[in-house]
Coordinates of C-alpha atoms in Angstrom, one line a residue:
Chain A
M185 CA -8.9 -21.4 18.7
S186 CA -6.5 -23.8 17.1
L187 CA -5.3 -23.4 13.7
L188 CA -3.5 -25.8 11.3
V189 CA -1.7 -25.6 8.4
T190 CA -0.3 -28.1 5.8
G191 CA 0.9 -27.8 2.2
S192 CA 4.4 -26.3 0.4
I193 CA 7.2 -24.6 1.4
G194 CA 9.4 -23.9 -1.7
I195 CA 12.5 -22.1 -2.7
D196 CA 11.0 -19.2 -5.4
T197 CA 12.7 -17.6 -8.4
V198 CA 10.1 -15.2 -9.6
E199 CA 10.0 -12.3 -12.7
S200 CA 7.3 -9.9 -12.9
P201 CA 7.5 -6.6 -14.6
F202 CA 8.5 -4.9 -11.6
G203 CA 11.4 -7.8 -11.2
R204 CA 13.3 -10.4 -10.0
V205 CA 13.9 -12.7 -7.2
V206 CA 16.5 -15.4 -6.8
D207 CA 15.3 -18.4 -4.3
T208 CA 13.1 -16.4 -2.0
L209 CA 11.0 -17.9 -0.1
G210 CA 7.7 -19.6 -1.6
G211 CA 4.9 -22.0 -0.8
S212 CA 1.3 -22.4 0.5
S213 CA 2.0 -23.5 3.5
I214 CA 4.6 -20.5 3.9
Y215 CA 1.9 -18.0 2.8
F216 CA -0.9 -19.3 4.5
A217 CA 0.5 -19.0 7.6
Y218 CA 1.6 -15.7 7.9
A219 CA -1.1 -14.4 6.5
A220 CA -2.6 -15.9 8.6
S221 CA -1.1 -15.2 11.7
F222 CA -2.8 -11.4 11.5
F223 CA -5.3 -12.8 13.6
S224 CA -4.8 -15.9 14.6
P225 CA -1.7 -18.3 15.8
V226 CA -1.5 -20.9 13.9
R227 CA 1.0 -24.5 13.6
L228 CA 2.5 -24.9 10.0
V229 CA 3.1 -28.3 8.7
G230 CA 5.5 -29.0 6.1
V231 CA 8.5 -30.6 4.7
V232 CA 12.1 -29.6 3.2
G233 CA 15.0 -31.0 1.8
E234 CA 18.3 -30.4 3.5
D235 CA 19.4 -28.5 0.7
C236 CA 17.2 -25.7 2.6
P237 CA 19.2 -23.0 3.8
A238 CA 19.7 -22.8 7.6
D239 CA 18.2 -19.0 7.6
F240 CA 15.8 -19.8 5.0
L241 CA 12.4 -19.6 7.3
A242 CA 14.4 -17.2 9.7
P243 CA 10.9 -14.9 9.5
L244 CA 8.3 -17.4 10.0
H245 CA 10.2 -18.3 13.0
A246 CA 10.7 -14.7 14.0
N247 CA 6.9 -15.1 13.7
E248 CA 5.7 -16.1 17.9
R249 CA 2.2 -15.9 16.1
I250 CA 4.1 -18.9 14.1
D251 CA 4.5 -22.7 15.6
M252 CA 6.7 -24.1 13.1
G253 CA 6.5 -28.1 15.2
G254 CA 5.9 -29.7 11.8
L255 CA 8.7 -29.1 10.0
E256 CA 10.5 -31.3 9.0
I257 CA 13.9 -31.4 7.6
R258 CA 14.5 -35.0 5.3
R259 CA 18.1 -35.9 5.2
G260 CA 18.9 -36.9 1.6
S261 CA 15.7 -34.6 0.3
K262 CA 15.5 -31.3 -1.9
T263 CA 13.4 -29.1 -1.2
F264 CA 10.9 -28.4 -3.1
R265 CA 11.6 -25.2 -6.7
W266 CA 9.0 -23.3 -8.0
H267 CA 10.0 -20.5 -11.0
G268 CA 7.2 -18.6 -12.7
R269 CA 7.4 -15.6 -15.0
Y270 CA 4.1 -12.8 -15.2
H271 CA 3.4 -10.9 -18.0
Q272 CA 3.1 -7.5 -18.3
D273 CA -0.5 -8.4 -17.7
V274 CA 0.3 -9.7 -14.7
N275 CA -2.9 -11.7 -14.6
I276 CA -0.8 -14.0 -16.9
R277 CA 2.1 -16.6 -15.9
D278 CA 3.9 -18.8 -17.3
T279 CA 6.1 -21.5 -15.2
V280 CA 9.8 -21.6 -16.7
G281 CA 10.2 -24.4 -14.3
V282 CA 9.3 -26.6 -11.3
E283 CA 11.3 -29.2 -8.9
L284 CA 9.2 -30.4 -7.3
N285 CA 11.3 -32.9 -5.5
V286 CA 10.1 -33.6 -1.5
L287 CA 6.7 -33.1 -2.4
A288 CA 7.0 -35.8 -4.8
E289 CA 8.4 -38.6 -2.3
R290 CA 5.8 -39.7 1.1
G291 CA 4.0 -36.7 2.9
P292 CA 4.3 -34.9 6.1
T293 CA 3.4 -36.2 9.6
I294 CA 1.7 -34.0 11.4
P295 CA 3.0 -34.6 15.2
E296 CA 1.1 -35.3 18.3
S297 CA 1.1 -32.0 20.0
F298 CA -0.7 -30.7 15.9
R299 CA -3.4 -33.4 16.1
D300 CA -5.6 -31.8 18.2
S301 CA -6.0 -28.1 16.3
R302 CA -9.8 -27.4 15.8
Y303 CA -9.3 -25.8 12.3
V304 CA -7.4 -27.2 9.7
F305 CA -6.2 -25.5 6.1
L306 CA -5.1 -29.2 3.8
A307 CA -3.5 -26.9 0.9
N308 CA -3.3 -28.2 -2.3
T309 CA -1.6 -31.6 -2.5
H310 CA -2.2 -34.9 -3.6
P311 CA -6.1 -36.0 -2.1
A312 CA -5.1 -39.4 -1.6
L313 CA -2.0 -37.7 1.2
Q314 CA -5.5 -35.1 1.5
I315 CA -7.1 -38.0 3.4
E316 CA -4.6 -38.8 5.1
L317 CA -3.3 -36.1 7.0
L318 CA -7.6 -35.7 7.6
G319 CA -7.0 -39.1 9.1
Q320 CA -4.3 -38.3 11.9
L321 CA -6.2 -35.4 13.6
R322 CA -8.4 -36.0 16.6
R323 CA -11.8 -34.3 16.2
P324 CA -11.1 -30.8 14.1
A325 CA -14.2 -28.5 14.2
L326 CA -12.9 -27.0 10.7
V327 CA -11.8 -28.3 7.7
V328 CA -10.9 -26.8 4.5
A329 CA -8.7 -28.0 1.0
D330 CA -7.7 -26.8 -2.0
T331 CA -7.2 -28.5 -4.8
M332 CA -5.5 -27.7 -8.0
D333 CA -6.7 -29.3 -11.9
L334 CA -4.5 -31.3 -11.7
W335 CA -5.7 -34.0 -9.7
I336 CA -9.4 -32.9 -11.0
Q337 CA -8.0 -34.4 -14.3
T338 CA -5.5 -38.0 -12.9
E339 CA -7.0 -37.9 -9.3
R340 CA -11.1 -37.4 -9.7
E341 CA -12.3 -39.9 -7.6
T342 CA -10.1 -39.9 -4.3
L343 CA -10.8 -35.7 -4.8
M344 CA -14.2 -36.4 -4.3
K345 CA -13.9 -38.8 -1.4
L346 CA -11.8 -36.1 -0.1
I347 CA -14.7 -33.3 -0.8
D348 CA -17.2 -35.6 0.5
R349 CA -15.6 -35.5 4.4
L350 CA -14.9 -31.8 3.6
D351 CA -16.5 -29.0 5.6
G352 CA -15.4 -25.8 3.3
L353 CA -13.2 -26.2 0.2
V354 CA -11.8 -23.8 -1.1
L355 CA -10.7 -23.2 -5.2
N356 CA -10.6 -21.4 -8.4
D357 CA -13.1 -20.3 -11.1
G358 CA -11.6 -23.4 -13.6
E359 CA -11.1 -25.4 -11.4
A360 CA -15.0 -25.5 -9.5
K361 CA -16.2 -25.6 -14.1
M362 CA -13.8 -28.3 -14.9
L363 CA -14.5 -30.3 -11.3
T364 CA -18.2 -29.9 -12.8
G365 CA -18.4 -30.0 -15.4
E366 CA -20.2 -26.6 -15.8
S367 CA -19.5 -24.1 -18.0
N368 CA -21.4 -21.3 -15.7
V369 CA -19.3 -20.9 -12.2
V370 CA -22.6 -19.9 -10.1
A371 CA -23.7 -23.5 -11.5
A372 CA -20.5 -25.2 -10.8
G373 CA -20.8 -23.2 -6.8
L374 CA -24.1 -24.4 -6.6
E375 CA -23.3 -28.0 -7.2
L376 CA -20.3 -28.5 -5.0
G377 CA -22.5 -26.5 -2.6
T378 CA -24.2 -29.9 -1.7
R379 CA -21.4 -32.0 -1.8
V380 CA -19.5 -30.1 1.3
R381 CA -20.9 -29.6 4.6
N382 CA -20.4 -26.5 4.6
F383 CA -19.7 -23.4 1.9
I384 CA -17.5 -23.3 -1.4
V385 CA -15.6 -20.3 -1.4
I386 CA -15.0 -20.1 -6.1
K387 CA -11.8 -17.5 -5.9
K388 CA -11.4 -15.7 -9.3
G389 CA -8.3 -13.7 -8.4
E390 CA -8.6 -10.3 -9.9
H391 CA -12.3 -9.8 -10.2
G392 CA -13.5 -11.6 -6.3
A393 CA -14.6 -13.9 -5.1
L394 CA -18.2 -15.4 -5.0
L395 CA -18.9 -18.2 -1.3
F396 CA -21.9 -20.7 -2.1
T397 CA -23.0 -21.9 1.3
G398 CA -26.4 -24.4 0.1
R399 CA -27.8 -22.1 -1.8
N400 CA -27.0 -18.9 -0.4
V401 CA -24.2 -17.1 -2.6
F402 CA -22.5 -14.0 -1.7
A403 CA -19.9 -12.4 -4.2
L404 CA -17.1 -10.0 -2.8
P405 CA -14.8 -7.6 -5.7
S406 CA -10.9 -8.3 -5.2
Y407 CA -9.4 -5.3 -3.8
P408 CA -9.8 -2.5 -6.5
T409 CA -5.7 -2.6 -6.4
F410 CA -3.5 -0.9 -9.5
C411 CA 0.1 -2.1 -7.8
V412 CA -0.1 -5.4 -9.0
V413 CA 4.5 -7.2 -8.1
D414 CA 3.9 -10.4 -7.4
P415 CA 0.5 -12.2 -7.1
T416 CA 2.3 -15.4 -6.0
G417 CA 0.8 -16.3 -3.2
A418 CA -2.2 -14.7 -3.6
G419 CA -4.7 -17.8 -3.1
D420 CA -3.3 -19.3 -0.1
S421 CA -2.7 -15.9 1.6
F422 CA -6.4 -15.2 0.8
A423 CA -7.0 -18.4 2.2
G424 CA -5.0 -17.6 5.1
A425 CA -6.3 -14.9 6.7
M426 CA -9.5 -15.4 6.0
M427 CA -9.0 -18.7 7.9
G428 CA -6.9 -17.4 10.5
Y429 CA -10.3 -14.7 11.5
L430 CA -12.8 -17.7 11.7
A431 CA -10.3 -18.9 13.9
S432 CA -9.9 -15.9 16.0
Q433 CA -13.8 -15.8 16.0
D434 CA -14.3 -19.4 16.4
N435 CA -17.5 -18.6 14.4
T436 CA -18.2 -20.0 10.7
D437 CA -21.7 -18.3 10.6
A438 CA -22.6 -16.9 6.9
A439 CA -22.5 -12.8 8.3
T440 CA -18.7 -14.8 9.5
L441 CA -17.5 -16.3 6.5
R442 CA -18.3 -13.3 4.6
R443 CA -16.6 -10.9 7.1
A444 CA -13.4 -13.7 6.6
M445 CA -13.2 -13.3 2.5
A446 CA -13.1 -9.9 2.9
Y447 CA -10.6 -10.0 5.2
G448 CA -8.8 -12.5 2.8
T449 CA -9.2 -9.9 0.3
V450 CA -7.8 -7.4 1.5
T451 CA -4.9 -9.3 2.9
A452 CA -3.9 -11.0 -0.3
S453 CA -4.0 -7.2 -1.9
I454 CA -1.8 -6.0 0.3
G455 CA 1.1 -9.5 -0.7
I456 CA 1.0 -9.3 -4.1
E457 CA 2.5 -4.9 -3.5
G458 CA 5.1 -6.6 -3.3
F459 CA 8.0 -10.3 -4.6
S460 CA 7.4 -13.5 -2.0
L461 CA 6.1 -12.0 1.5
Q462 CA 7.8 -9.3 1.8
K463 CA 4.6 -6.6 2.3
F464 CA 4.1 -9.1 5.1
F465 CA 6.9 -8.5 6.8
T466 CA 6.4 -4.8 7.8
A467 CA 2.1 -5.5 7.5
S468 CA -0.1 -5.7 10.3
R469 CA -3.0 -6.1 12.1
D470 CA -3.9 -2.4 12.4
A471 CA -3.1 -1.6 7.7
I472 CA -4.7 -4.4 7.3
D473 CA -8.4 -3.5 9.3
R474 CA -7.6 0.0 7.5
R475 CA -7.5 -1.7 4.4
M476 CA -10.9 -3.1 5.5
G477 CA -12.3 0.0 6.3
E478 CA -11.4 1.4 2.9
F479 CA -12.6 -1.9 0.9
E480 CA -16.1 -1.1 3.0
E481 CA -16.8 2.2 1.7
M482 CA -15.8 0.8 -1.7
I483 CA -18.0 -1.9 -2.0
T484 CA -20.9 -0.5 -0.2
L485 CA -24.5 0.1 -2.2
T486 CA -25.5 2.6 0.4
R487 CA -23.8 5.4 2.3
Chain B
M247 CA -36.3 14.2 -15.7
S248 CA -36.0 13.9 -19.4
L249 CA -33.6 11.0 -20.9
L250 CA -32.6 10.2 -25.1
V251 CA -30.4 7.5 -26.1
T252 CA -29.6 7.7 -29.6
G253 CA -27.3 4.5 -31.1
S254 CA -28.2 1.8 -33.0
I255 CA -31.9 -0.5 -33.9
G256 CA -30.8 -3.8 -35.8
I257 CA -31.8 -6.9 -36.6
D258 CA -30.2 -9.7 -34.9
T259 CA -29.6 -13.3 -35.4
V260 CA -28.3 -15.0 -32.3
E261 CA -27.1 -18.8 -31.6
S262 CA -26.7 -19.9 -27.9
P263 CA -26.8 -23.4 -26.5
F264 CA -30.4 -23.0 -25.7
G265 CA -31.0 -22.3 -28.9
R266 CA -31.7 -20.3 -32.3
V267 CA -33.3 -17.0 -33.1
V268 CA -33.9 -15.5 -36.9
D269 CA -34.5 -11.5 -37.6
T270 CA -34.9 -10.6 -33.8
L271 CA -35.2 -7.1 -32.8
G272 CA -31.4 -5.4 -31.4
G273 CA -29.4 -2.7 -31.6
S274 CA -28.5 -0.9 -29.1
S275 CA -31.0 1.8 -28.1
I276 CA -33.4 -1.0 -28.4
Y277 CA -32.3 -2.7 -25.5
F278 CA -31.1 1.0 -24.2
A279 CA -34.1 2.3 -24.0
Y280 CA -36.5 -0.6 -23.1
A281 CA -34.8 -1.2 -19.6
A282 CA -34.3 2.6 -18.5
S283 CA -38.1 2.5 -19.6
F284 CA -38.7 0.6 -16.4
F285 CA -37.6 3.6 -14.4
S286 CA -38.0 6.6 -16.4
P287 CA -40.0 8.0 -19.5
V288 CA -37.3 7.6 -22.2
R289 CA -37.0 9.1 -26.1
L290 CA -34.5 7.4 -28.9
V291 CA -33.2 8.6 -31.2
G292 CA -32.2 5.9 -34.4
V293 CA -32.5 5.0 -38.2
V294 CA -33.6 1.3 -39.7
G295 CA -34.4 1.3 -43.7
E296 CA -37.3 1.0 -45.2
D297 CA -37.3 -3.0 -45.5
C298 CA -37.4 -2.8 -41.2
P299 CA -40.8 -4.7 -41.1
A300 CA -43.8 -3.2 -40.3
D301 CA -44.6 -4.3 -36.5
F302 CA -40.4 -5.0 -35.7
L303 CA -40.2 -2.4 -33.1
A304 CA -44.6 -2.8 -32.3
P305 CA -43.2 -3.6 -29.2
L306 CA -41.7 -0.4 -29.0
H307 CA -44.5 1.7 -29.8
A308 CA -46.2 -0.3 -27.5
N309 CA -44.2 0.8 -24.3
E310 CA -45.8 4.2 -23.2
R311 CA -42.4 5.1 -21.8
I312 CA -40.7 5.2 -25.2
D313 CA -41.1 8.3 -27.5
M314 CA -40.4 6.5 -30.8
G315 CA -40.3 10.6 -32.0
G316 CA -37.0 9.7 -33.3
L317 CA -37.7 7.5 -35.3
E318 CA -36.4 7.6 -39.2
I319 CA -37.4 5.4 -41.6
R320 CA -34.5 5.9 -44.4
R321 CA -35.9 5.4 -47.9
G322 CA -33.3 3.7 -50.9
S323 CA -31.5 2.4 -47.0
K324 CA -31.5 -1.1 -45.4
T325 CA -31.6 -2.2 -41.7
F326 CA -27.8 -2.5 -39.4
R327 CA -28.1 -6.3 -39.4
W328 CA -25.9 -9.0 -36.5
H329 CA -25.5 -12.3 -36.7
G330 CA -23.8 -14.1 -33.5
R331 CA -23.1 -17.4 -31.9
Y332 CA -22.7 -17.7 -28.2
H333 CA -20.4 -20.3 -27.4
Q334 CA -21.1 -23.4 -24.3
D335 CA -19.4 -20.5 -22.1
V336 CA -21.5 -17.7 -23.4
N337 CA -19.4 -15.2 -22.2
I338 CA -17.5 -16.3 -26.0
R339 CA -19.2 -15.2 -28.9
D340 CA -18.4 -14.8 -32.4
T341 CA -19.8 -12.2 -34.6
V342 CA -21.3 -14.5 -37.7
G343 CA -21.7 -11.4 -40.1
V344 CA -22.6 -7.7 -39.8
E345 CA -24.6 -5.9 -42.1
L346 CA -23.9 -1.4 -41.0
N347 CA -25.9 -1.0 -44.2
V348 CA -27.5 2.4 -41.9
L349 CA -25.5 2.8 -39.8
A350 CA -22.9 3.2 -42.3
E351 CA -24.9 6.4 -44.1
R352 CA -25.2 9.6 -42.7
G353 CA -26.0 9.7 -38.4
P354 CA -29.9 10.9 -37.0
T355 CA -31.1 14.1 -36.6
I356 CA -32.3 14.7 -33.1
P357 CA -36.1 16.5 -33.3
E358 CA -36.5 19.6 -32.2
S359 CA -39.2 18.2 -29.4
F360 CA -35.6 16.3 -28.5
R361 CA -33.2 18.3 -27.6
D362 CA -34.0 19.9 -24.1
S363 CA -33.2 16.0 -22.8
R364 CA -31.7 16.6 -19.6
Y365 CA -30.1 13.1 -19.4
V366 CA -28.4 11.9 -22.5
F367 CA -27.3 8.6 -23.5
L368 CA -24.9 8.5 -26.9
A369 CA -24.6 4.5 -27.6
N370 CA -21.3 3.5 -29.4
T371 CA -20.9 5.0 -33.1
H372 CA -18.3 6.6 -35.0
P373 CA -16.7 9.3 -32.3
A374 CA -17.6 12.3 -34.8
L375 CA -21.2 11.2 -35.2
Q376 CA -21.1 11.2 -31.0
I377 CA -19.8 14.7 -31.1
E378 CA -21.9 16.0 -34.3
L379 CA -24.7 14.8 -31.6
L380 CA -23.5 16.1 -28.7
G381 CA -23.6 19.6 -30.4
Q382 CA -28.0 19.4 -31.5
L383 CA -29.0 19.1 -28.2
R384 CA -29.6 22.6 -26.1
R385 CA -28.4 21.9 -22.0
P386 CA -28.2 18.7 -21.0
A387 CA -26.7 18.3 -17.2
L388 CA -25.5 14.7 -17.9
V389 CA -24.3 13.5 -21.2
V390 CA -23.2 9.5 -20.9
A391 CA -21.2 7.5 -24.0
D392 CA -20.0 4.5 -25.0
T393 CA -17.4 3.5 -27.0
M394 CA -16.2 0.4 -28.5
D395 CA -12.2 -1.1 -29.7
L396 CA -12.5 -0.3 -33.7
W397 CA -12.5 4.3 -32.4
I398 CA -10.1 3.6 -30.1
Q399 CA -8.0 1.9 -32.6
T400 CA -9.1 3.9 -36.0
E401 CA -10.7 7.6 -34.2
R402 CA -8.4 7.6 -31.1
E403 CA -7.6 11.4 -31.2
T404 CA -11.8 12.1 -32.2
L405 CA -13.2 10.1 -29.7
M406 CA -10.2 12.3 -27.3
K407 CA -11.9 14.9 -28.1
L408 CA -15.8 13.9 -27.3
I409 CA -14.4 12.4 -24.3
D410 CA -12.3 15.6 -23.0
R411 CA -16.4 16.6 -23.7
L412 CA -18.3 14.4 -21.5
D413 CA -20.4 13.9 -17.6
G414 CA -19.6 9.7 -18.3
L415 CA -18.0 7.4 -20.3
V416 CA -19.3 3.9 -20.3
L417 CA -16.8 1.4 -21.6
N418 CA -15.7 -2.5 -21.0
D419 CA -12.4 -3.5 -19.3
G420 CA -10.8 -4.4 -22.7
E421 CA -11.6 -0.8 -24.1
A422 CA -10.4 0.8 -20.8
K423 CA -6.7 -1.3 -20.8
M424 CA -6.3 -0.3 -24.4
L425 CA -7.7 2.8 -24.4
T426 CA -5.4 4.4 -21.9
G427 CA -2.7 1.7 -22.5
E428 CA -2.4 0.3 -19.1
S429 CA -2.6 -3.3 -18.0
N430 CA -4.4 -3.2 -14.8
V431 CA -7.8 -1.8 -15.5
V432 CA -7.9 0.1 -11.5
A433 CA -5.2 2.4 -13.2
A434 CA -7.6 2.9 -17.0
G435 CA -10.2 3.7 -14.6
L436 CA -7.9 6.4 -12.3
E437 CA -6.9 7.5 -15.2
L438 CA -10.3 7.9 -17.5
G439 CA -11.5 9.5 -14.4
T440 CA -9.2 12.5 -14.8
R441 CA -10.8 13.5 -18.6
V442 CA -14.6 13.0 -17.6
R443 CA -16.2 15.8 -15.3
N444 CA -18.3 12.9 -13.5
F445 CA -17.9 9.0 -13.8
I446 CA -16.7 6.3 -16.0
V447 CA -18.1 2.6 -15.3
I448 CA -15.5 0.4 -16.7
K449 CA -17.9 -3.4 -17.4
K450 CA -16.5 -6.9 -16.4
G451 CA -19.7 -8.8 -17.9
E452 CA -19.9 -11.2 -15.8
H453 CA -16.9 -10.2 -13.4
G454 CA -19.5 -7.4 -12.6
A455 CA -18.8 -3.2 -13.1
L456 CA -16.2 -0.5 -11.2
L457 CA -17.3 2.9 -10.6
F458 CA -14.2 6.0 -10.7
T459 CA -15.5 9.2 -9.4
G460 CA -12.1 10.8 -9.8
R461 CA -9.4 9.0 -6.9
N462 CA -13.5 7.5 -5.8
V463 CA -13.7 3.1 -6.9
F464 CA -16.8 0.9 -6.3
A465 CA -16.7 -2.4 -7.3
L466 CA -20.0 -4.3 -7.9
P467 CA -20.5 -7.7 -8.3
S468 CA -22.4 -9.8 -11.7
Y469 CA -25.5 -10.5 -10.8
P470 CA -24.3 -14.5 -9.8
T471 CA -26.9 -15.8 -12.2
F472 CA -26.7 -19.4 -13.9
C473 CA -29.3 -19.4 -16.7
V474 CA -27.8 -16.9 -19.4
V475 CA -29.1 -17.7 -22.3
D476 CA -28.3 -14.9 -24.3
P477 CA -26.0 -12.1 -23.4
T478 CA -26.3 -9.8 -26.3
G479 CA -27.4 -6.5 -25.6
A480 CA -26.4 -6.2 -21.5
G481 CA -23.9 -3.7 -21.5
D482 CA -27.0 -1.6 -23.3
S483 CA -29.7 -2.9 -20.9
F484 CA -27.2 -1.9 -18.0
A485 CA -26.4 1.9 -19.3
G486 CA -30.9 1.9 -19.8
A487 CA -31.3 1.0 -16.6
M488 CA -28.5 3.4 -14.9
M489 CA -29.1 6.5 -16.7
G490 CA -33.0 5.3 -16.4
Y491 CA -32.6 5.2 -12.5
L492 CA -30.9 8.7 -12.7
A493 CA -33.4 10.5 -14.7
S494 CA -35.7 9.3 -12.5
Q495 CA -34.4 10.3 -9.5
D496 CA -32.1 12.9 -11.3
N497 CA -29.1 13.3 -8.9
T498 CA -25.5 11.7 -9.7
D499 CA -24.2 12.0 -6.6
A500 CA -21.7 8.8 -5.8
A501 CA -24.4 6.7 -3.6
T502 CA -26.9 7.8 -6.3
L503 CA -24.4 6.3 -8.7
R504 CA -23.5 3.5 -7.4
R505 CA -27.2 2.6 -7.0
A506 CA -28.0 2.6 -10.1
M507 CA -24.8 1.2 -11.4
A508 CA -26.7 -1.9 -8.9
Y509 CA -30.1 -1.3 -10.9
G510 CA -28.4 -1.8 -14.7
T511 CA -26.4 -5.5 -13.5
V512 CA -30.3 -7.1 -11.8
T513 CA -31.9 -5.2 -14.9
A514 CA -29.6 -6.8 -17.2
S515 CA -29.2 -10.2 -15.3
I516 CA -32.8 -10.4 -16.1
G517 CA -32.2 -9.6 -19.6
I518 CA -29.6 -12.4 -20.8
E519 CA -32.0 -15.5 -19.2
G520 CA -33.8 -15.0 -22.6
F521 CA -33.4 -14.2 -26.2
S522 CA -33.2 -10.3 -27.1
L523 CA -35.6 -8.6 -25.9
Q524 CA -38.5 -11.8 -24.1
K525 CA -37.4 -11.0 -20.9
F526 CA -38.1 -7.5 -21.1
F527 CA -41.4 -7.6 -22.1
T528 CA -43.1 -10.3 -19.3
A529 CA -40.3 -8.0 -16.1
S530 CA -42.3 -5.0 -13.8
R531 CA -40.0 -2.7 -12.0
D532 CA -41.4 -4.3 -9.4
A533 CA -39.6 -8.2 -10.5
I534 CA -36.6 -5.5 -10.5
D535 CA -36.8 -4.2 -7.3
R536 CA -36.9 -8.2 -5.6
R537 CA -34.0 -8.6 -7.2
M538 CA -31.9 -5.5 -6.8
G539 CA -33.3 -6.7 -2.5
E540 CA -31.8 -10.6 -3.3
F541 CA -28.8 -8.5 -4.8
E542 CA -28.3 -6.5 -2.0
E543 CA -28.6 -9.1 0.1
M544 CA -25.8 -10.8 -1.6
I545 CA -23.3 -8.2 -1.7
T546 CA -23.8 -6.7 1.9
L547 CA -21.4 -7.3 3.8
T548 CA -22.3 -7.3 7.2
R549 CA -26.1 -8.6 7.9

């Protein structure tokens, strides 16, 4: 089933206890699309500036499961840049620098040929733009969005309008608490669960994720990894693999959602073992399935 | 199979967003013993001062599964007191006051009739005292201990001597990182797992727990509760139910350990819904089993 992602494309610089990479591939739509491609063909919509090196997106163009037909190279604009530094405890990160550049201009346009997409992920951006993008779609089956603390604080009303039109919302625990005013993440998830048509996923980073479908709760630990080189994009990779699996099954019932979250967890756990998307370039659906088998064994109560 | 706990008995004062209780029942051995009693008879060893009100321990004396034969009421001493205050986010707590009193004196003695205990839990205290208590036992089948940051910082060498004699160690994530110098909790668990005979349990509070048996890892989320009134003693209740279940099965293989951790999680989740031990006084093994069924449903991948 057709899967579409709209989101950022970034030139990232990342420092972690394991090293430093400069001007490397990043951005939410990039992590999402590559992770999704292990499960399903995926259509990418995003904008770069004319400063973007010609071969910068080569790994995505080379991936035959990623349709780059929604890539806009905007004249006179500059590509989004992000520079982050992870601490010895890689769960702590400082933002060294951000240049919004093209992200601060008008948003992308979904090409005509993509507007029939059935599964849609609106990665984090201004909620007014997310609503506008949603309006460009013809008849999506499942629309899921991500957001961030900035929009919760500055654009709450617009964000709530978006949420009321969504099938699913993916956000992290701090954002869920901020959005609802609840100090308990389960209470926050249950409250948000009443506003969307299908599900809420609350990501807790190294502590796993929670799924709320109405009053029903699913709790999933993270994959217990001891080699975290670069956590950048882990949330987008999680969402990408999750949505890719849902699209591949063309099913969003509770059991499929649970399995999709587990695939999201496992795929993201591979990505963070290297800088940028490096680990994805050598990964395969087989490798993901092997780790999925290990993960199931690690979280199963009786055996 | 016989189960013994050594640990503190405290007169607690607790403040949380849900209210305040003054001079209420607390202490590691108390939470442990009551939680364990849902699964197995349990022998309690601990000391109070002569200031301890006559009816203070009445709920434990009234519980026919708890053998209070190891209770010492020490002349001229005062009972341990603790005063804590939980924030709106109950995962954050301030210690308002601590009076060690009898806990700063010589430790308890295990009565002759308890020295044949097969399952033993040495709740957190000075590691030299834990070693001394261990020496009083005849031939235990499974000795598990808890510890705290204070001993890791000030008594590391003695603590490591204790750990090398243990079958199992239960500690929280911050302590595991501090003890090993690892910033990654999985790496810390794998490293500690090489030092004990059977298992390491790393408790992560609202984020669940990890079990390490050699290189084998089990990841368990917490029970997704939205009503946390008083988290005091949650870790001790977890350990009590876990050890109580293991003693009831007289089995410590990997599958039984996993189930024991789930029972620990579920039992602790009931305890924290009220102040002190109040929720335990009206709970039952049936109620725990019902919640265990719900919990299994909440963490199962395929259904």
